[in-house]
Short mmCIF file of C-alpha atoms and ligand atoms in Angstrom, two decimals:
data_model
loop_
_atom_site.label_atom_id
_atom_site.label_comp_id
_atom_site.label_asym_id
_atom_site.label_seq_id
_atom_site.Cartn_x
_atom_site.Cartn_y
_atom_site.Cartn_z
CA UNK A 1 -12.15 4.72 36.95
CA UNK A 2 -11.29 0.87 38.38
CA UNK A 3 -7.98 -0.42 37.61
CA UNK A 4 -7.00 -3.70 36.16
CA UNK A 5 -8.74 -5.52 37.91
CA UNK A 6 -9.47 -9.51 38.83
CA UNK A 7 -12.92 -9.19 37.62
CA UNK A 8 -13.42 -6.75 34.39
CA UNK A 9 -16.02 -5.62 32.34
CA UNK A 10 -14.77 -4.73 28.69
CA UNK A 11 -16.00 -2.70 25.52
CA UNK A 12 -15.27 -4.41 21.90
CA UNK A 13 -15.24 -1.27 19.48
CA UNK A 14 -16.87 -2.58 16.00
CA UNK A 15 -19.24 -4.77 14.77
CA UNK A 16 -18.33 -7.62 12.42
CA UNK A 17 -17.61 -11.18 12.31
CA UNK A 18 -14.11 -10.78 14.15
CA UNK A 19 -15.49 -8.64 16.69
CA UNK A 20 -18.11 -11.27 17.38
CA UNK A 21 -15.60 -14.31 17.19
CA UNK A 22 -12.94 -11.52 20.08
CA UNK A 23 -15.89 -11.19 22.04
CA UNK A 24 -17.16 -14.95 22.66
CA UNK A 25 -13.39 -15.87 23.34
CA UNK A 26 -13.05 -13.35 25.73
CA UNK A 27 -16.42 -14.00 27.72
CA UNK A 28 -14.78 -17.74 28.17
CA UNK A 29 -12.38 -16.15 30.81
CA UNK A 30 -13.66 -16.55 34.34
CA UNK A 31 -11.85 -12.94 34.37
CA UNK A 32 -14.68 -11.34 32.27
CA UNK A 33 -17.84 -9.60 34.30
CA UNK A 34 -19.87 -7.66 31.65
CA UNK A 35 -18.85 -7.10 28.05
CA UNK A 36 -20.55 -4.38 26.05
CA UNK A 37 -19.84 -3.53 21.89
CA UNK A 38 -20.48 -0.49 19.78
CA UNK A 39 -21.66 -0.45 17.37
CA UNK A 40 -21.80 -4.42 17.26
CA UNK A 41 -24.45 -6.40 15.36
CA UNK A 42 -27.75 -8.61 15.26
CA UNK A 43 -25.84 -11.43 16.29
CA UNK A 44 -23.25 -9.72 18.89
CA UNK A 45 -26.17 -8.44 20.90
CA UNK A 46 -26.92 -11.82 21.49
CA UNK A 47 -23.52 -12.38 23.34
CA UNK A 48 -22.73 -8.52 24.76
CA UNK A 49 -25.08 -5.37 25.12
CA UNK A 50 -24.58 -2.96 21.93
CA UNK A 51 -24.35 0.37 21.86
CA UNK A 52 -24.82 2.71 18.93
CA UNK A 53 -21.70 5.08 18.49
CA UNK A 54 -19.70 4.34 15.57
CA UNK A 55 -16.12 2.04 15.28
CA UNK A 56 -14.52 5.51 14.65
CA UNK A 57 -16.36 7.96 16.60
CA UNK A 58 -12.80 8.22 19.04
CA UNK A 59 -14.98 11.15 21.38
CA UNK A 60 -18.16 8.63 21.46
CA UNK A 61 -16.32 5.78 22.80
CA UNK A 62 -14.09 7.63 25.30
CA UNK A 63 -17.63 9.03 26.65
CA UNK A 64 -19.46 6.00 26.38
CA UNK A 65 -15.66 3.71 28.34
CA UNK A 66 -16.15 6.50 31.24
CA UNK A 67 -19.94 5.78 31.27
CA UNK A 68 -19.93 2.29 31.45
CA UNK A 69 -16.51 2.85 33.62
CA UNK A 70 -15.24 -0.50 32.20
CA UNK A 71 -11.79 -2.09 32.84
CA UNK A 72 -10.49 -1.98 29.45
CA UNK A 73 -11.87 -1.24 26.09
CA UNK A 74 -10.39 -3.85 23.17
CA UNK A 75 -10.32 -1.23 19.76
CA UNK A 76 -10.59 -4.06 16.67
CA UNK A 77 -11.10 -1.82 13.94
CA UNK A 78 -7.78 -0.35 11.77
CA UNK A 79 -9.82 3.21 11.16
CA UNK A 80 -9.77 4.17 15.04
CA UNK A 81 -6.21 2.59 15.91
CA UNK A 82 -4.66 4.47 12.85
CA UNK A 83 -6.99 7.78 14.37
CA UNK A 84 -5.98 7.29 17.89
CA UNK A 85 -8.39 5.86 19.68
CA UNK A 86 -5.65 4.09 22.30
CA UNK A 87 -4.26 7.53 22.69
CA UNK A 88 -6.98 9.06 23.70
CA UNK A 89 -8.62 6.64 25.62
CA UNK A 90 -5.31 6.08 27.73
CA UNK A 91 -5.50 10.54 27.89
CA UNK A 92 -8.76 9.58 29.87
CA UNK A 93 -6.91 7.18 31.75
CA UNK A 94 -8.92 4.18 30.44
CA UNK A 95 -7.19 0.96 29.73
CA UNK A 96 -6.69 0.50 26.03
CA UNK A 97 -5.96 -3.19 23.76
CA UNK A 98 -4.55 -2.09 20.46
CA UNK A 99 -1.73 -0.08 19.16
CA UNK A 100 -1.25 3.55 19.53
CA UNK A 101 -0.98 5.69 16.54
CA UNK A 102 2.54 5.99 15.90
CA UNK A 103 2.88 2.17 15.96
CA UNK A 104 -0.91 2.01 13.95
CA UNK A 105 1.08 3.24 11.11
CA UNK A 106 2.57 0.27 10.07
CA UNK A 107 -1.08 -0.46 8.85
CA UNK A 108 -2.08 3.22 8.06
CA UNK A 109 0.64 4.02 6.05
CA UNK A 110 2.51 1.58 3.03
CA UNK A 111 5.12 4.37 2.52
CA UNK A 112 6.31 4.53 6.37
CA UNK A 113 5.88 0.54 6.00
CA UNK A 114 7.91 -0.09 3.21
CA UNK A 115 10.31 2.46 3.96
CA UNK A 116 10.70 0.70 7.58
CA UNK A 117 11.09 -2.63 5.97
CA UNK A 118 13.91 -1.37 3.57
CA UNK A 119 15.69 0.11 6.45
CA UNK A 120 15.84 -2.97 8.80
CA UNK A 121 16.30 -5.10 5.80
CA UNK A 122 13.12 -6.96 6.14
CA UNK A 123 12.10 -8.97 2.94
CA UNK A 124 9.45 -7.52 0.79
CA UNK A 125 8.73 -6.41 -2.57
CA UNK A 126 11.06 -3.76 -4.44
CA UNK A 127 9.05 -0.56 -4.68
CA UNK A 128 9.19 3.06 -5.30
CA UNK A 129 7.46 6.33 -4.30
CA UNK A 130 5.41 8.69 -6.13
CA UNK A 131 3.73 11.67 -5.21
CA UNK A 132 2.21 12.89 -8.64
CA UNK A 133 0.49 10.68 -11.48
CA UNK A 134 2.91 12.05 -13.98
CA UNK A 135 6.09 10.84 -12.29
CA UNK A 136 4.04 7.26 -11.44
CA UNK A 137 3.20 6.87 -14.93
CA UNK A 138 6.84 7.35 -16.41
CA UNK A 139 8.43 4.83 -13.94
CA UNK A 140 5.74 2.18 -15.01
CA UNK A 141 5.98 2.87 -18.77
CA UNK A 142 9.89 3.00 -18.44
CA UNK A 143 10.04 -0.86 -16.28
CA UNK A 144 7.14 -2.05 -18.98
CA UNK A 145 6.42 -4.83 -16.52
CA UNK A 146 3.07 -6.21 -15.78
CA UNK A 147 1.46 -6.98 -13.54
CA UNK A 148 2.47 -3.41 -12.23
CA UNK A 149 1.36 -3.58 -8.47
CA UNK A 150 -0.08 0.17 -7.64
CA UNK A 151 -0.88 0.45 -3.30
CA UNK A 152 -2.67 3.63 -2.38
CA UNK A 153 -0.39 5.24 0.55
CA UNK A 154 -2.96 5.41 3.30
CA UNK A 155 -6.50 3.10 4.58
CA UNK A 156 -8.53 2.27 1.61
CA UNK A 157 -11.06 -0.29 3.13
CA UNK A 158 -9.09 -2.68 1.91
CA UNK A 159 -9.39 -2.19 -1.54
CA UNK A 160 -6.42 0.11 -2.04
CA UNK A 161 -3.89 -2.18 -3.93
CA UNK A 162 -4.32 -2.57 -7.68
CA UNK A 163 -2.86 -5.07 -9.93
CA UNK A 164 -2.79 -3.83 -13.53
CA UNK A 165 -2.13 -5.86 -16.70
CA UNK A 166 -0.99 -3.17 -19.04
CA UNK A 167 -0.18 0.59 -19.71
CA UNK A 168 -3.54 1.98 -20.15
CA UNK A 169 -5.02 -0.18 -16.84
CA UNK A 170 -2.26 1.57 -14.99
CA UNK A 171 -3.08 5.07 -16.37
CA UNK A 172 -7.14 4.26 -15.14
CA UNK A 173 -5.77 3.37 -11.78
CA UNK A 174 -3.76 6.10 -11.24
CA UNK A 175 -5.62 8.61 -12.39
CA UNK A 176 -8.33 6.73 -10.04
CA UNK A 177 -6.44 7.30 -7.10
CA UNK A 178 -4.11 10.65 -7.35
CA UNK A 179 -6.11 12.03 -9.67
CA UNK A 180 -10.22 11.46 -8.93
CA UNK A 181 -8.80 10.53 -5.12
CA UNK A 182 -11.59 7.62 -4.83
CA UNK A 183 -10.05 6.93 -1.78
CA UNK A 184 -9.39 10.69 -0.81
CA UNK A 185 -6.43 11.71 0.73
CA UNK A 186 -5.25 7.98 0.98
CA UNK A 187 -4.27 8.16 -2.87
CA UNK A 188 -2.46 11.39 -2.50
CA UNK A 189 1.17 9.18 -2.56
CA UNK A 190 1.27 5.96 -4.14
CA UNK A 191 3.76 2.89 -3.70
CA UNK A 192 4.57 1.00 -7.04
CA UNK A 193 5.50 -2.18 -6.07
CA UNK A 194 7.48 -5.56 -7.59
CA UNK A 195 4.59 -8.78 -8.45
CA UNK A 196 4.99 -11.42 -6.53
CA UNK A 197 4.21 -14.68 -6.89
CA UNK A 198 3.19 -17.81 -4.65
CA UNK A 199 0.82 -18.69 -1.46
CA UNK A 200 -0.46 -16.40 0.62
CA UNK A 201 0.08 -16.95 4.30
CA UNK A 202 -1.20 -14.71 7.34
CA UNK A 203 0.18 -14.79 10.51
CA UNK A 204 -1.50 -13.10 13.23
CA UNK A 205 0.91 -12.21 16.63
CA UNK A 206 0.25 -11.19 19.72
CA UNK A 207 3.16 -8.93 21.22
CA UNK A 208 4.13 -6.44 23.95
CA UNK A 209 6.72 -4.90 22.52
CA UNK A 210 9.03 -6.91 23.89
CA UNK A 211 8.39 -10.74 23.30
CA UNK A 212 5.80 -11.75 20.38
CA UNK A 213 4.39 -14.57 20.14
CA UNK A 214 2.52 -15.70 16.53
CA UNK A 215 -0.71 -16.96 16.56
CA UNK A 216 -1.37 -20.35 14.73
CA UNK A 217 -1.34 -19.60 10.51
CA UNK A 218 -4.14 -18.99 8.73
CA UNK A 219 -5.49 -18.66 4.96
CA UNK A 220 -7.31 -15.36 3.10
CA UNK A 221 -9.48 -16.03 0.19
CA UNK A 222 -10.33 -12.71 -0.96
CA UNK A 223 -11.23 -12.68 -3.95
CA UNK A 224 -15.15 -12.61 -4.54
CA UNK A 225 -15.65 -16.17 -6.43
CA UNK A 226 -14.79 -20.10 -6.90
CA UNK A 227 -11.52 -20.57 -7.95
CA UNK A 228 -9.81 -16.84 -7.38
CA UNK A 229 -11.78 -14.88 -9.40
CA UNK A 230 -14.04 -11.33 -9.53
CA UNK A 231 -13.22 -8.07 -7.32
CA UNK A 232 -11.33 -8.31 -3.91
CA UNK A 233 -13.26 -8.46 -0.81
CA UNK A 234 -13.07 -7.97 2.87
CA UNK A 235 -12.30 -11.71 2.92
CA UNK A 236 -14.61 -14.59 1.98
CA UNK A 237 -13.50 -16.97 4.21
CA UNK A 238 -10.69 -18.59 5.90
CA UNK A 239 -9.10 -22.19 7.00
CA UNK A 240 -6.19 -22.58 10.21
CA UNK A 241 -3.42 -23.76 9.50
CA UNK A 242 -2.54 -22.85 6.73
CA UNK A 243 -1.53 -25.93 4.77
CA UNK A 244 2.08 -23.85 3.09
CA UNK A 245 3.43 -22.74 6.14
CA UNK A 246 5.52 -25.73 7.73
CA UNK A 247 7.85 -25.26 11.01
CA UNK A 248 11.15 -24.25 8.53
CA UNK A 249 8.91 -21.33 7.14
CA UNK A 250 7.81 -20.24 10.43
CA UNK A 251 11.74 -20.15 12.11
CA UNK A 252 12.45 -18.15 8.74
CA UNK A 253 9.64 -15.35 9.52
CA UNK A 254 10.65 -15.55 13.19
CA UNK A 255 14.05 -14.64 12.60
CA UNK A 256 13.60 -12.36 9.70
CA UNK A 257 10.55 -10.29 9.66
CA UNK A 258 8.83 -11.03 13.39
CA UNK A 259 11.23 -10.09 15.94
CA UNK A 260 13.37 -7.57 13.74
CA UNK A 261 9.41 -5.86 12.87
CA UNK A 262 9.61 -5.18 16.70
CA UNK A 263 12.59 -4.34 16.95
CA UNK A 264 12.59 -1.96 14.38
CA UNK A 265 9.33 -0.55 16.05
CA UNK A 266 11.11 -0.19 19.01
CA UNK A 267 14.34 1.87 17.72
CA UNK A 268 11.81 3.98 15.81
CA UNK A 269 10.10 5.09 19.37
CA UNK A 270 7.06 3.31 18.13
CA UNK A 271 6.82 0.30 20.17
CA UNK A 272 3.91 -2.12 19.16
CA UNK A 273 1.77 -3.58 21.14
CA UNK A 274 -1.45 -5.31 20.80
CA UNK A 275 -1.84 -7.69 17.58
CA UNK A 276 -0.18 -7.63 14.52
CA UNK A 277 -1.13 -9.25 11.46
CA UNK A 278 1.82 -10.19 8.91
CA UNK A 279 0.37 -10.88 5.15
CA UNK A 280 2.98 -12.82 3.65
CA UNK A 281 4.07 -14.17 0.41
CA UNK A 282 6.02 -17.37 -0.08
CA UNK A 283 7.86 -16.65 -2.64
CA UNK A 284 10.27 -18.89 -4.54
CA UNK A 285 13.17 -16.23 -2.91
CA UNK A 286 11.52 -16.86 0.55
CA UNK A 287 8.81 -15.66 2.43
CA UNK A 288 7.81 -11.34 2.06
CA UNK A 289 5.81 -9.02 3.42
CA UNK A 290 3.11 -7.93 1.50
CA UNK A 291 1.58 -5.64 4.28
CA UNK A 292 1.13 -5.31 7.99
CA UNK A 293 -1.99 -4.99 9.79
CA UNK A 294 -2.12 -3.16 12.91
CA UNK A 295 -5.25 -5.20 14.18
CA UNK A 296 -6.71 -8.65 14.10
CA UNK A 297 -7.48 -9.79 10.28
CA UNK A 298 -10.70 -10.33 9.42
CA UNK A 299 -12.26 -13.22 8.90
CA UNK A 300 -8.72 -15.09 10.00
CA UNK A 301 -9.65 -14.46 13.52
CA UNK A 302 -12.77 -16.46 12.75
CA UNK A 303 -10.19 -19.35 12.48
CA UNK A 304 -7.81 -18.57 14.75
CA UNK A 305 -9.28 -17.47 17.86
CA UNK A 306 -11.66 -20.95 18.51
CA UNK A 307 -7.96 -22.60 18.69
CA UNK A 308 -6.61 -20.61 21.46
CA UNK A 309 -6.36 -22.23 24.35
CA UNK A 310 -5.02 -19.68 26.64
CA UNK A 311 -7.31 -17.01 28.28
CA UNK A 312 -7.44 -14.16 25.58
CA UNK A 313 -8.10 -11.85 28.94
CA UNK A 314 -4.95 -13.14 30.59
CA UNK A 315 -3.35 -12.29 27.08
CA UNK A 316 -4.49 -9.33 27.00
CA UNK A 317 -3.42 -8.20 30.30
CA UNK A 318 -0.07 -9.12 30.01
CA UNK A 319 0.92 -7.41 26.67
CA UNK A 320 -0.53 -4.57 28.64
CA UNK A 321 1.60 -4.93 31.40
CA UNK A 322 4.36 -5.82 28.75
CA UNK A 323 4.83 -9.63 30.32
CA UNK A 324 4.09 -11.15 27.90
CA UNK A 325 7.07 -13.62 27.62
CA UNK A 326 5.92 -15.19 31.06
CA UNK A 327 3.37 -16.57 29.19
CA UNK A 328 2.98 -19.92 27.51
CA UNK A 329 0.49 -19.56 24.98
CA UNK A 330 -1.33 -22.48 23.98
CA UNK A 331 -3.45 -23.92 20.89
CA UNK A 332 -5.54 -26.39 19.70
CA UNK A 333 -4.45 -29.20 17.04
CA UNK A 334 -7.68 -28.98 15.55
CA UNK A 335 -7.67 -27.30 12.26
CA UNK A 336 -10.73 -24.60 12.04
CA UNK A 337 -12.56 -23.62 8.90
CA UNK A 338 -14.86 -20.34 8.12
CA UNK A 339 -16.88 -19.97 4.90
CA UNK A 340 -18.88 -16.26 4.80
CA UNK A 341 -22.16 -16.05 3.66
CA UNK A 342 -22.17 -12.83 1.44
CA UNK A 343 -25.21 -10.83 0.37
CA UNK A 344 -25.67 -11.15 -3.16
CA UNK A 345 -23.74 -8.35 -4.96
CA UNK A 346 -21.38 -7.82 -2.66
CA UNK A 347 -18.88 -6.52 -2.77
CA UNK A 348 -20.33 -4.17 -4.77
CA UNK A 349 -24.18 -3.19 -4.55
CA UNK A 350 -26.75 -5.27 -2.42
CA UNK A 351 -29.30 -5.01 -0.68
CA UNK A 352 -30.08 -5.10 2.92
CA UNK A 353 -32.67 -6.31 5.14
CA UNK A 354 -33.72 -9.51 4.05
CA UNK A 355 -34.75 -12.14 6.43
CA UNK A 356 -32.04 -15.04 7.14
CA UNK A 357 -33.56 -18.55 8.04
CA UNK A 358 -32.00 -22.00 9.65
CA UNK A 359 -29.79 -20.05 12.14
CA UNK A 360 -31.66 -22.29 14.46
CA UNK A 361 -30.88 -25.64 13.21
CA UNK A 362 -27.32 -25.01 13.87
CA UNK A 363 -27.32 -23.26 17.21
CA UNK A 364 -26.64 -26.87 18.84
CA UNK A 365 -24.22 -28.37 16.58
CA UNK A 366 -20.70 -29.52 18.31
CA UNK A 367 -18.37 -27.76 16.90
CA UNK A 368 -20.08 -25.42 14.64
CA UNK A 369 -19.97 -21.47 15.42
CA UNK A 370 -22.15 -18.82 13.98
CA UNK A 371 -20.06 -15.38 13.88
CA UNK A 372 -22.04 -12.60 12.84
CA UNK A 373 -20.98 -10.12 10.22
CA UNK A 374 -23.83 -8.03 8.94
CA UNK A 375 -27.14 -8.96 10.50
CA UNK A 376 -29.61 -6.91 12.60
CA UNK A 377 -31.83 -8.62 14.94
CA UNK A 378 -35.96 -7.83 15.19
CA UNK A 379 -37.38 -9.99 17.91
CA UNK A 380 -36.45 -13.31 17.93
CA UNK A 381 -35.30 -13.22 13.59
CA UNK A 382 -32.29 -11.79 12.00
CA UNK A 383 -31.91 -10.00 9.35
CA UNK A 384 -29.09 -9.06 6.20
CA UNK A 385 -27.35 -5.75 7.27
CA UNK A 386 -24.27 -5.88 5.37
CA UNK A 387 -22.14 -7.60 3.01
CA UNK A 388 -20.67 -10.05 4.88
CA UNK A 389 -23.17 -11.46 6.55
CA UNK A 390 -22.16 -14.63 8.15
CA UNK A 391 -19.33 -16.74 9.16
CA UNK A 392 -20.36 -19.85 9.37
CA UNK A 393 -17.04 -21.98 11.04
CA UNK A 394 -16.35 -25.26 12.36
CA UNK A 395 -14.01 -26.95 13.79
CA UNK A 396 -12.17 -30.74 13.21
CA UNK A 397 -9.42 -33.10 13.11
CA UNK A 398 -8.02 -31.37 9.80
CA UNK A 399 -9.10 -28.64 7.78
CA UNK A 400 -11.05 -31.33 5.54
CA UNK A 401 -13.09 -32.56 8.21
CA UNK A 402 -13.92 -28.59 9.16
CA UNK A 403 -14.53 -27.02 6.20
CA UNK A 404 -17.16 -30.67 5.66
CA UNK A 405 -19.30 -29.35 8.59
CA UNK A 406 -18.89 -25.20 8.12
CA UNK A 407 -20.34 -26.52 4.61
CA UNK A 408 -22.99 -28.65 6.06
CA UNK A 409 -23.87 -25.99 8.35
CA UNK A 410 -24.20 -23.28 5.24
CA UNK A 411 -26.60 -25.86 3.60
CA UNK A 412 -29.09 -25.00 6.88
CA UNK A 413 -28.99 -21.62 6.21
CA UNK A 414 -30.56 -19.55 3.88
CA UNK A 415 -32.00 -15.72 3.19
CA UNK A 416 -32.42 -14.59 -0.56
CA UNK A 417 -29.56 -13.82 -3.42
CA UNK A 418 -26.90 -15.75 -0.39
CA UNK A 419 -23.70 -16.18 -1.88
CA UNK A 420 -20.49 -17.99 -0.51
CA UNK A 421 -17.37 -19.27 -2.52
CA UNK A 422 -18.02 -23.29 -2.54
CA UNK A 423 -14.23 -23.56 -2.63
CA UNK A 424 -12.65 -22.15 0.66
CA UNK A 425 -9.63 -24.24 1.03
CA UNK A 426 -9.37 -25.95 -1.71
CA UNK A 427 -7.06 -23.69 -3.38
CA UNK A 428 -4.01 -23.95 -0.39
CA UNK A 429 -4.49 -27.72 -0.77
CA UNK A 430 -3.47 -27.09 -4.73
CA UNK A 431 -0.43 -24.96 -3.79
CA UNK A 432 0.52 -27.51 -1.58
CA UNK A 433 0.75 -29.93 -4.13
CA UNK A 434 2.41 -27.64 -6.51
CA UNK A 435 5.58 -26.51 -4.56
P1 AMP B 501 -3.54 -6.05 0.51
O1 AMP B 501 -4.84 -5.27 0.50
O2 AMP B 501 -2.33 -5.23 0.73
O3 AMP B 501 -3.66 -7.28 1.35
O4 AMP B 501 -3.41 -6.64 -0.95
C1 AMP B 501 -4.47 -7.33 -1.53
C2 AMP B 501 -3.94 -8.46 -2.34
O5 AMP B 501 -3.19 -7.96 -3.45
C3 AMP B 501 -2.96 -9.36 -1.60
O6 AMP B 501 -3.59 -10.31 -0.80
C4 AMP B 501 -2.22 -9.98 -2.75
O7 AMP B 501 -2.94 -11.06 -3.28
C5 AMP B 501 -2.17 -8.88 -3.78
N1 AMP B 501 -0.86 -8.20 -3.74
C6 AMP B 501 -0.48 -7.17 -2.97
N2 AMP B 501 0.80 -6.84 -3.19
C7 AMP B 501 1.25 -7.69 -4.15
C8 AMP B 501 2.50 -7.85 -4.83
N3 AMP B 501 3.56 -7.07 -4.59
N4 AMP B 501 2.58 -8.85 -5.74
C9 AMP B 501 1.51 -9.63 -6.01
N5 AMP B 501 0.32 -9.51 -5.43
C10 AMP B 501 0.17 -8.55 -4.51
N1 LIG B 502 -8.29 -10.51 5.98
C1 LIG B 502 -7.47 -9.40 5.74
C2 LIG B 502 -7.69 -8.25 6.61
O1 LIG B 502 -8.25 -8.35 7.68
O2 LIG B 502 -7.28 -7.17 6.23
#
């Protein structure tokens, strides 16, 4: 196996839009040689040969890293990191980029997370613990206040928190998750949490362990349609920076939730490094955490990475090497905007396979960038392969002046039953206006 070296070829484990938008930053750095994915998509095979083992198949990728002996493989996904992927690939003596599983949990589990943030008297929503419907459904009857928030414990692709306006809502969802276990063992413990209200802010960071170092902000919309409404998603786009979080704001989450999240890390034995993603309310009380990811977010990285100056490589390496703080990191002052292209249906039923057209047209626009989601490629056409499908992004002097040409560049595009939210943005500038 070759060591860290000056020249390295590199493995991205997964396949959607932010594994697309990790890989073309990282083949900017004159450090990068060859850079393979798996499973990766249409679009990724474009920019890095794909391989077809699965995001989570840990023994697949650890045989396919000492096959392709590469320099370090960069694990995206929060399914492996939470499995422990790192672990073993760093077992095999293979370079890892992510969390190991111990520190993973933060993202795997909201009852380690919440106890965590309770003991290090980090600011998030009051919450308890159940482990049987019964003793859930007393506590909500007996507070009788709505919205109740109900999280399933463990990783629920995303769709594990559940806001419910009344008693018998909260009897479906529990009885959902302990009791029909939609999302399996995930739902075995549940976390009943305090409603918050106010903008949403994520923050991705990069740290070592030691130092850590936030990325610029960005903004979520995840719910389905125009004007925050229908089922959650994966994420239907995303705009950087995000208009609510001003320089006070940030100082605050420094000082109260970044470094002491670390820190607490740290005095649990679970150091963290690789990236963490803090989804944040601003409450009228301040800013809280309303969960940690344990990876990049997805599609925020869509709007985050274009602005990074600094070598992502040269990043990389030196949270590896836990160095980080010799770095100064360094971004771009123009805003970035992504609006995804969803298959119609999602995110519930749709279909797949249907051919996508105008992906040309845009291939030489300044400042436009195509990340692929879902597609598969057949010769020289693409094709619909999953429900997000595209992130179509752009870049400009402010998050107007983006989010004009991402939507000028969806116009060019087209495959049958498309559907995007015609309002990405739109809603920060509103909560601006109202605080
Ligand atoms: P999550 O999957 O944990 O990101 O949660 C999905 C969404 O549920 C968040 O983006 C919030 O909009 C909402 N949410 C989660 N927790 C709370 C809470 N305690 N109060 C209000 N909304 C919440
Ligand atoms: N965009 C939220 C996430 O990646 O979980």
């Amino acid at each position: 196996m070759k060591g860290m070296e000056l020249f390295m070829d590199i493995l991205v484990v997964g396949g959607g839009g932010r594994e697309h938008a990790i890989i073309k930053k990282i083949k900017e750095s004159p450090r990068c040689d060859k850079i393979y994915c798996t499973p990766g998509n249409g679009g990724i095979s474009c920019d890095a040969k794909c391989f077809d083992i699965k995001a989570d198949d840990i023994t697949g990728v650890v045989e396919l890293s000492k096959g392709l002996q590469v320099d370090l493989v960069f694990v995206a996904p929060d399914n492996p990191l939470v499995a422990g992927m790192v672990d073993a690939l760093e077992k095999e003596g293979i370079a890892a980029f992510g969390p190991r599983a111990n520190a993973a949990e933060l993202e795997g589990s909201k009852v380690f997370s919440k106890r965590l943030m309770k003991k290090y008297n980090i600011p998030t929503a009051d919450y308890e613990i159940f482990d049987n419907p019964a003793d859930t459904l007393t506590y909500i009857r007996k507070q009788g206040r709505y919205p109740a928030v109900l999280k399933a414990d463990g990783l629920a692709l995303g769709k594990g928190v559940l806001l419910c306006d009344n008693y018998s809502q909260a009897k479906a969802a529990v009885k959902s998750l302990m009791q029909d276990k939609i999302f399996g063992a995930a739902g075995s413990r549940v976390v009943v949490e305090e409603f918050l209200t106010g903008p949403e802010v994520s923050v991705l960071a990069f740290t070592d362990g030691k130092t850590i170092c936030p990325m610029v902000s960005a903004k979520d919309h995840k719910r389905a349609f125009d004007g925050d409404m229908g089922p959650n998603t994966g994420g239907m786009g995303a705009i950087s920076p995000n208009p609510n979080y001003d320089d006070e704001t940030a100082e605050f989450c420094m000082n109260r939730i970044f470094l002491p999240t670390i820190q607490a890390m740290n005095k649990e034995g679970r150091p963290f490094k690789g990236c963490l993603y803090f989804g944040l309310m601003l409450t009228l009380d301040g800013p809280k955490v309303i969960e940690y990811n344990c990876r990049f977010g997805d599609p925020e990285t869509q709007v985050v990475l274009p602005r990074l100056k600094t070598d992502l490589l040269e990043i990389i390496c030196a949270i590896r090497e836990e160095r980080l703080s010799e770095l100064n990191i360094e971004w771009s002052d123009d805003a970035c905007a992504c609006v995804v292209m969803a298959s119609g249906g999602y995110p519930g039923e749709y279909k797949k396979g249907i051919k996508i057209t105008g992906l040309d047209s845009n291939g030489q626009l300044d400042d436009v960038i195509i990340f692929h989601a879902g597609t598969s490629k057949e010769s020289r056409d693409f094709y619909t392969n999953g429900g997000r499908v595209l992130g179509v992004t752009a870049k400009g002097k402010s998050v107007d002046a983006a989010l004009n040409l991402a939507y000028g560049a969806v116009a060019r595009i087209d495959f049958k039953d498309a559907h995007y939210r015609r309002d990405i943005g739109k809603a920060a500038a509103q909560e601006d206006t109202k605080m």
